[in-house]
Every structure is written in structure tokens, then in C-alpha cells.
Amino acid sequence: MFPPAFDYRRAGSVAEALDLLAALDDARPLAGGHSLLPALKTGGADERVGAVVDLSGIERLDGVSVDGGETVVGALTTYADLASSATLRERARVLADAAGEVGDRQIRNRGTVGGNLAAADPGADLPAAALAADATLRLEGPDGGRSVAATEFFEPDGGTAVADGELLTEVRLPGASGAGGAYAKKTHPASGYAMVGVAAAVKASEGVVTAARVAVNGVTDPPTRLPGVEEALVGDPTGADAAERAAAEATADRDGATLVGDVHASGAFRAEVLPAVAERALTTAVGRARADGDGDAGDEDDADDAGAGGGR
Ligand SMILES: Cc1cc2nc3c(=O)[nH]c(=O)nc-3n(C[C@H](O)[C@H](O)[C@H](O)COP(=O)(O)OP(=O)(O)OC[C@H]3O[C@@H](n4cnc5c(N)ncnc54)[C@H](O)[C@@H]3O)c2cc1C
């Protein structure tokens, strides 16, 4: 299927991309193209697209670095680079894990963290990981930059805090999210998207969980944190008991988030599957956090081998 004709421009810097987005009629940023191009081909883009502004030449938006205490992930960093980044695996394991679970090898080599979060598909893997990692999203626009907490970024029906003419440039993660993270999903067998995805970032000291952030995607629209599960995890030696609470929490009426149900799986099915997926994510995250807290690389390797894994 061919998309309608549109103009193509390639930007070499954020400033140039912002100028092009402002100057061209109905212009949209283009990152990996794995959501935008299929949408254009099938007529699924929300509005007319007169031009795409290709961001792939903006080098400063590519890669993982450390700035002070924060981990900084450029918006153009691919899933493959996220998943294999030693820095990210050490400092925000949950995001590296979730990136490794996206789609297939082709998608992971091309799709970007910025495109994933900006497209905000309810079944996408990275939104829950961004919530669990306590991410802050850096947006730049014609009037300057602003930072939005992940908890304020996602809106119902795939909406986000990104305004017209703005770019998501960085994902910033506090050092505190740590190596005790994991992501698990029940995968849609055809598309690879998450029917149920659970992201957990856990800190432990002397074998005891001291802090946790847990979030879901695929289950609620928009993706949400599960504060009751987070509370239950503190002091839970394995994470298995806390996982039991996940379904009740996700289906509770919470801040306007609704249960996702579609032709692929009803809301009731997703809620039914959620505790099993949560148990995989939580027990893996707790195992890694305890190994990390104890400085025991051997245990951490064991936890790695077990992995939270996908649900294919
Ligand atoms: C077959 C298939 C399987 C897939 N499986 C999965 C899966 O299992 N899990 C999953 O999470 N995703 C999956 N995806 C989606 C894939 O991850 C996309 O890559 C992702 O949703 C969009 O990232 P992108 O870099 O390709 O962005 P693009 O498609 O280029 O852009 C997506 C949207 O975000 C906007 N945008 C892009 N970058 C920015 C930016 N920096 N600032 C502001 N706006 C921006 C674009 O204008 C567009 O509206 C799948 C896609 C396909 C085709």
C-alpha cells in the first residue's frame, strides 16, 4: 500500500528540526518510522501529514550517557542499543530489559525510545518501563525546553504531553532506579506488542526490598503505576505475594485510566493474566535487587539467566 505524497526533509540538529517543523505545513518528526510509516500507508495517522522531518542525522540525540547522578538516554537511541548498553543495564535495568522485549530484531535495530514514547501505543513496552524507572522526559520546542515527569506524560488514547512543534529529545533517569529492574510481558503472537506488560524497578539492602516502582502497559490506558503493589513489595522477600495484588490494583478505578479491551484480548482476560506476568517481573527484579544490594555478582548472574522473559 502506498502512502499519500508527502515532503521529506532531513535535519542535522534539534534547532534545524524545530525550524522545519514550524515552517512546513502539517509536518511530523520521523524517527525509526516503524509506527509513522505503517500509519501513513494504512491511513491511520491522526491527521494529514504534509511533510516528515527525519531526525536520524541528529547525532546528539543518539546514545546513553551519564550526567551528574542521572542517566541520559537520547531520543534516537534504538532498542538494540538500549538493550545492550552496559551503562543502562547497571543503572536502569528495567528500561534495558523492556527494550530487549520489543518486537523482533528488525524493529529493535530501527525503532527508537523517543518514537516509542511519543507514539505511546497502549501495547508498547517502554511506557511502563519509563514509569518504573522514574523517568523525566525532556521536550524542546520553539519557545525553549521543559521537563515532564513520566507520570504526567502519558494521556488516554495514545496522547502525550508532546505539543505540536515540540520534540522529545532525552529521557533522564535518576541513578536510584538501579540494577534491580525487570520487565515481563504476555506478547501478542502476531505483532509482538504487549497484551500485558509489567515493569518493576526495585532497590534492596541486606536482602530486604526497601523501595519499588511498578507499572503496567497493555492493561490500562494510559499505562499506570501500581502503588499498592509497590507498597506490598517493600519487605516481601521474593515479590510473589505482591504480584497477587496486581490485578485488583490495575482494574480499580484510578485517575481516569481505563482497562484496555479490544479484538485481541478482553479487559477481563488481561486482568486474569496480569498476576502471572507480574510475578515474573517482580521476582526477577527482586532477585536482581538483592544481588545488587549485597554486591553479589554471582547471584545477579543467576537472576539474569532466569530472566523475566517474554510470554511468546
Ligand atoms: C511489526 C511491528 C511490531 C512491533 N512490535 C512492538 C513491540 O513489541 N513493542 C513495542 O513497544 N513496539 C512495537 N512496535 C512499534 C515500534 O516499536 C515503533 O518503532 C515505535 O512505536 C515507534 O518508534 P519509531 O522510532 O519507529 O518512531 P516513528 O514511527 O518514526 O514515530 C512514531 C511517532 O512518534 C513521533 N516521533 C518520533 N520521534 C519523536 C521525537 N523524538 N519527538 C517527538 N515526536 C516523535 C512521530 O512523529 C510519530 O508520530 C512494532 C512495530 C511493528 C511495525
PDB file of C-alpha atoms in Angstrom, residues 158-311:
ATOM      1  CA  GLY A 158      -2.212   7.332  22.930  1.00  0.00           C
ATOM      2  CA  GLY A 159      -1.996  11.051  23.769  1.00  0.00           C
ATOM      3  CA  THR A 160       1.143  12.512  25.318  1.00  0.00           C
ATOM      4  CA  ALA A 161       2.426  15.790  26.721  1.00  0.00           C
ATOM      5  CA  VAL A 162       4.355  16.477  23.466  1.00  0.00           C
ATOM      6  CA  ALA A 163       2.805  19.626  21.914  1.00  0.00           C
ATOM      7  CA  ASP A 164       2.678  20.356  18.184  1.00  0.00           C
ATOM      8  CA  GLY A 165       6.083  21.563  17.017  1.00  0.00           C
ATOM      9  CA  GLU A 166       7.884  20.046  20.019  1.00  0.00           C
ATOM     10  CA  LEU A 167      10.440  17.232  20.060  1.00  0.00           C
ATOM     11  CA  LEU A 168      11.140  14.674  22.742  1.00  0.00           C
ATOM     12  CA  THR A 169      14.920  14.905  22.979  1.00  0.00           C
ATOM     13  CA  GLU A 170      16.026  12.990  26.090  1.00  0.00           C
ATOM     14  CA  VAL A 171      14.868  10.512  28.674  1.00  0.00           C
ATOM     15  CA  ARG A 172      16.555  11.254  32.005  1.00  0.00           C
ATOM     16  CA  LEU A 173      16.663   8.642  34.751  1.00  0.00           C
ATOM     17  CA  PRO A 174      17.688   9.142  38.373  1.00  0.00           C
ATOM     18  CA  GLY A 175      20.603   6.981  39.467  1.00  0.00           C
ATOM     19  CA  ALA A 176      18.305   5.494  42.118  1.00  0.00           C
ATOM     20  CA  SER A 177      16.413   3.202  39.716  1.00  0.00           C
ATOM     21  CA  GLY A 178      19.419   0.861  39.765  1.00  0.00           C
ATOM     22  CA  ALA A 179      20.169  -2.653  38.538  1.00  0.00           C
ATOM     23  CA  GLY A 180      17.214  -4.238  40.337  1.00  0.00           C
ATOM     24  CA  GLY A 181      14.802  -3.965  37.465  1.00  0.00           C
ATOM     25  CA  ALA A 182      12.946  -6.313  35.151  1.00  0.00           C
ATOM     26  CA  TYR A 183      10.223  -6.329  32.526  1.00  0.00           C
ATOM     27  CA  ALA A 184       7.926  -9.202  31.572  1.00  0.00           C
ATOM     28  CA  LYS A 185       5.130  -9.405  29.044  1.00  0.00           C
ATOM     29  CA  LYS A 186       2.390 -11.559  27.598  1.00  0.00           C
ATOM     30  CA  THR A 187       3.105 -10.996  23.936  1.00  0.00           C
ATOM     31  CA  HIS A 188       0.597 -10.660  21.128  1.00  0.00           C
ATOM     32  CA  PRO A 189       1.594 -13.610  18.939  1.00  0.00           C
ATOM     33  CA  ALA A 190       1.413 -11.722  15.629  1.00  0.00           C
ATOM     34  CA  SER A 191       2.544  -8.147  16.299  1.00  0.00           C
ATOM     35  CA  GLY A 192       4.856  -8.642  19.261  1.00  0.00           C
ATOM     36  CA  TYR A 193       3.168  -5.814  21.198  1.00  0.00           C
ATOM     37  CA  ALA A 194       2.376  -6.387  24.880  1.00  0.00           C
ATOM     38  CA  MET A 195      -1.109  -7.613  25.710  1.00  0.00           C
ATOM     39  CA  VAL A 196       0.095  -7.385  29.300  1.00  0.00           C
ATOM     40  CA  GLY A 197       3.417  -5.834  30.296  1.00  0.00           C
ATOM     41  CA  VAL A 198       4.802  -5.306  33.805  1.00  0.00           C
ATOM     42  CA  ALA A 199       7.870  -3.199  34.602  1.00  0.00           C
ATOM     43  CA  ALA A 200       9.494  -3.178  38.032  1.00  0.00           C
ATOM     44  CA  ALA A 201      12.387  -1.200  39.482  1.00  0.00           C
ATOM     45  CA  VAL A 202      13.394  -2.411  42.935  1.00  0.00           C
ATOM     46  CA  LYS A 203      16.018  -1.395  45.489  1.00  0.00           C
ATOM     47  CA  ALA A 204      17.128  -3.739  48.251  1.00  0.00           C
ATOM     48  CA  SER A 205      19.503  -3.602  51.159  1.00  0.00           C
ATOM     49  CA  GLU A 206      20.776  -6.635  53.090  1.00  0.00           C
ATOM     50  CA  GLY A 207      18.311  -8.870  51.256  1.00  0.00           C
ATOM     51  CA  VAL A 208      15.266  -6.716  52.040  1.00  0.00           C
ATOM     52  CA  VAL A 209      13.330  -4.658  49.481  1.00  0.00           C
ATOM     53  CA  THR A 210      13.477  -1.019  50.546  1.00  0.00           C
ATOM     54  CA  ALA A 211      11.791   0.749  47.611  1.00  0.00           C
ATOM     55  CA  ALA A 212       9.902  -0.261  44.483  1.00  0.00           C
ATOM     56  CA  ARG A 213       8.186   1.257  41.464  1.00  0.00           C
ATOM     57  CA  VAL A 214       5.902  -0.968  39.412  1.00  0.00           C
ATOM     58  CA  ALA A 215       3.896  -0.070  36.304  1.00  0.00           C
ATOM     59  CA  VAL A 216       1.798  -1.797  33.644  1.00  0.00           C
ATOM     60  CA  ASN A 217       1.197  -1.338  29.928  1.00  0.00           C
ATOM     61  CA  GLY A 218      -1.244  -3.149  27.684  1.00  0.00           C
ATOM     62  CA  VAL A 219      -3.659  -3.407  30.609  1.00  0.00           C
ATOM     63  CA  THR A 220      -4.639   0.171  31.373  1.00  0.00           C
ATOM     64  CA  ASP A 221      -4.997   3.188  29.116  1.00  0.00           C
ATOM     65  CA  PRO A 222      -2.861   5.157  29.740  1.00  0.00           C
ATOM     66  CA  PRO A 223      -0.153   2.957  31.302  1.00  0.00           C
ATOM     67  CA  THR A 224      -0.127   3.384  35.073  1.00  0.00           C
ATOM     68  CA  ARG A 225       1.850   2.705  38.229  1.00  0.00           C
ATOM     69  CA  LEU A 226       0.512   0.229  40.781  1.00  0.00           C
ATOM     70  CA  PRO A 227       1.164   1.889  44.173  1.00  0.00           C
ATOM     71  CA  GLY A 228      -0.464  -0.943  46.203  1.00  0.00           C
ATOM     72  CA  VAL A 229       1.890  -3.486  44.608  1.00  0.00           C
ATOM     73  CA  GLU A 230       4.831  -1.173  45.261  1.00  0.00           C
ATOM     74  CA  GLU A 231       3.889  -0.945  48.956  1.00  0.00           C
ATOM     75  CA  ALA A 232       3.389  -4.707  49.200  1.00  0.00           C
ATOM     76  CA  LEU A 233       6.818  -5.329  47.667  1.00  0.00           C
ATOM     77  CA  VAL A 234       8.651  -3.476  50.441  1.00  0.00           C
ATOM     78  CA  GLY A 235       9.668  -6.204  52.870  1.00  0.00           C
ATOM     79  CA  ASP A 236       8.461  -9.014  50.560  1.00  0.00           C
ATOM     80  CA  PRO A 237      11.402 -11.420  50.270  1.00  0.00           C
ATOM     81  CA  THR A 238      10.609 -12.685  46.734  1.00  0.00           C
ATOM     82  CA  GLY A 239       7.952 -10.471  45.122  1.00  0.00           C
ATOM     83  CA  ALA A 240       5.490 -13.351  44.672  1.00  0.00           C
ATOM     84  CA  ASP A 241       2.978 -12.137  47.272  1.00  0.00           C
ATOM     85  CA  ALA A 242       2.946  -8.584  45.916  1.00  0.00           C
ATOM     86  CA  ALA A 243       2.199  -9.875  42.394  1.00  0.00           C
ATOM     87  CA  GLU A 244      -1.140 -11.232  43.637  1.00  0.00           C
ATOM     88  CA  ARG A 245      -2.312  -7.674  44.205  1.00  0.00           C
ATOM     89  CA  ALA A 246      -1.612  -6.526  40.652  1.00  0.00           C
ATOM     90  CA  ALA A 247      -4.931  -7.472  39.036  1.00  0.00           C
ATOM     91  CA  ALA A 248      -7.097  -5.837  41.689  1.00  0.00           C
ATOM     92  CA  GLU A 249      -4.979  -2.691  41.518  1.00  0.00           C
ATOM     93  CA  ALA A 250      -4.960  -2.365  37.757  1.00  0.00           C
ATOM     94  CA  THR A 251      -8.712  -2.854  37.477  1.00  0.00           C
ATOM     95  CA  ALA A 252      -9.525  -0.401  40.280  1.00  0.00           C
ATOM     96  CA  ASP A 253     -10.844   2.977  39.174  1.00  0.00           C
ATOM     97  CA  ARG A 254      -7.649   5.039  39.166  1.00  0.00           C
ATOM     98  CA  ASP A 255      -7.099   8.575  37.913  1.00  0.00           C
ATOM     99  CA  GLY A 256      -9.173   8.117  34.759  1.00  0.00           C
ATOM    100  CA  ALA A 257      -7.146   5.116  33.483  1.00  0.00           C
ATOM    101  CA  THR A 258      -9.449   2.524  31.915  1.00  0.00           C
ATOM    102  CA  LEU A 259      -8.968  -1.194  31.350  1.00  0.00           C
ATOM    103  CA  VAL A 260      -7.800  -1.982  27.794  1.00  0.00           C
ATOM    104  CA  GLY A 261     -10.004  -4.428  25.888  1.00  0.00           C
ATOM    105  CA  ASP A 262     -10.014  -4.957  22.140  1.00  0.00           C
ATOM    106  CA  VAL A 263     -10.329  -7.613  19.427  1.00  0.00           C
ATOM    107  CA  HIS A 264      -7.070  -9.185  20.613  1.00  0.00           C
ATOM    108  CA  ALA A 265      -7.986  -9.682  24.276  1.00  0.00           C
ATOM    109  CA  SER A 266     -10.745  -8.504  26.590  1.00  0.00           C
ATOM    110  CA  GLY A 267     -10.010  -6.438  29.664  1.00  0.00           C
ATOM    111  CA  ALA A 268     -11.068  -9.393  31.828  1.00  0.00           C
ATOM    112  CA  PHE A 269      -8.523 -11.658  30.093  1.00  0.00           C
ATOM    113  CA  ARG A 270      -5.726  -9.135  30.556  1.00  0.00           C
ATOM    114  CA  ALA A 271      -6.587  -8.745  34.261  1.00  0.00           C
ATOM    115  CA  GLU A 272      -6.613 -12.545  34.632  1.00  0.00           C
ATOM    116  CA  VAL A 273      -3.154 -12.887  33.058  1.00  0.00           C
ATOM    117  CA  LEU A 274      -1.653  -9.910  34.875  1.00  0.00           C
ATOM    118  CA  PRO A 275      -0.651 -11.586  38.200  1.00  0.00           C
ATOM    119  CA  ALA A 276       1.343 -14.309  36.371  1.00  0.00           C
ATOM    120  CA  VAL A 277       3.206 -11.736  34.274  1.00  0.00           C
ATOM    121  CA  ALA A 278       3.678  -9.544  37.358  1.00  0.00           C
ATOM    122  CA  GLU A 279       5.159 -12.462  39.278  1.00  0.00           C
ATOM    123  CA  ARG A 280       7.817 -12.983  36.574  1.00  0.00           C
ATOM    124  CA  ALA A 281       8.753  -9.305  36.543  1.00  0.00           C
ATOM    125  CA  LEU A 282       8.697  -8.839  40.316  1.00  0.00           C
ATOM    126  CA  THR A 283      10.575 -11.979  41.320  1.00  0.00           C
ATOM    127  CA  THR A 284      13.283 -11.279  38.732  1.00  0.00           C
ATOM    128  CA  ALA A 285      13.571  -7.631  39.797  1.00  0.00           C
ATOM    129  CA  VAL A 286      13.693  -8.552  43.489  1.00  0.00           C
ATOM    130  CA  GLY A 287      16.354 -11.223  42.815  1.00  0.00           C
ATOM    131  CA  ARG A 288      18.485  -8.739  40.916  1.00  0.00           C
ATOM    132  CA  ALA A 289      17.999  -6.011  43.523  1.00  0.00           C
ATOM    133  CA  ARG A 290      19.017  -8.342  46.357  1.00  0.00           C
ATOM    134  CA  ALA A 291      22.103  -9.473  44.420  1.00  0.00           C
ATOM    135  CA  ASP A 292      22.902  -5.844  43.577  1.00  0.00           C
ATOM    136  CA  GLY A 293      22.346  -4.687  47.180  1.00  0.00           C
ATOM    137  CA  ASP A 294      24.552  -7.463  48.505  1.00  0.00           C
ATOM    138  CA  GLY A 295      27.199  -6.779  45.865  1.00  0.00           C
ATOM    139  CA  ASP A 296      26.973 -10.441  44.898  1.00  0.00           C
ATOM    140  CA  ALA A 297      27.633 -10.660  41.168  1.00  0.00           C
ATOM    141  CA  GLY A 298      27.146 -14.424  41.229  1.00  0.00           C
ATOM    142  CA  ASP A 299      23.546 -14.133  42.370  1.00  0.00           C
ATOM    143  CA  GLU A 300      22.916 -11.393  39.861  1.00  0.00           C
ATOM    144  CA  ASP A 301      24.170 -13.587  37.060  1.00  0.00           C
ATOM    145  CA  ASP A 302      21.801 -16.299  38.233  1.00  0.00           C
ATOM    146  CA  ALA A 303      18.930 -13.834  38.180  1.00  0.00           C
ATOM    147  CA  ASP A 304      19.987 -12.723  34.693  1.00  0.00           C
ATOM    148  CA  ASP A 305      19.969 -16.253  33.419  1.00  0.00           C
ATOM    149  CA  ALA A 306      16.480 -16.804  34.769  1.00  0.00           C
ATOM    150  CA  GLY A 307      15.317 -13.519  33.207  1.00  0.00           C
ATOM    151  CA  ALA A 308      11.757 -12.194  33.414  1.00  0.00           C
ATOM    152  CA  GLY A 309      11.403 -13.044  29.742  1.00  0.00           C
ATOM    153  CA  GLY A 310       8.588 -12.672  27.277  1.00  0.00           C
ATOM    154  CA  GLY A 311       5.336 -14.544  27.037  1.00  0.00           C
TER     155      GLY A 311
END
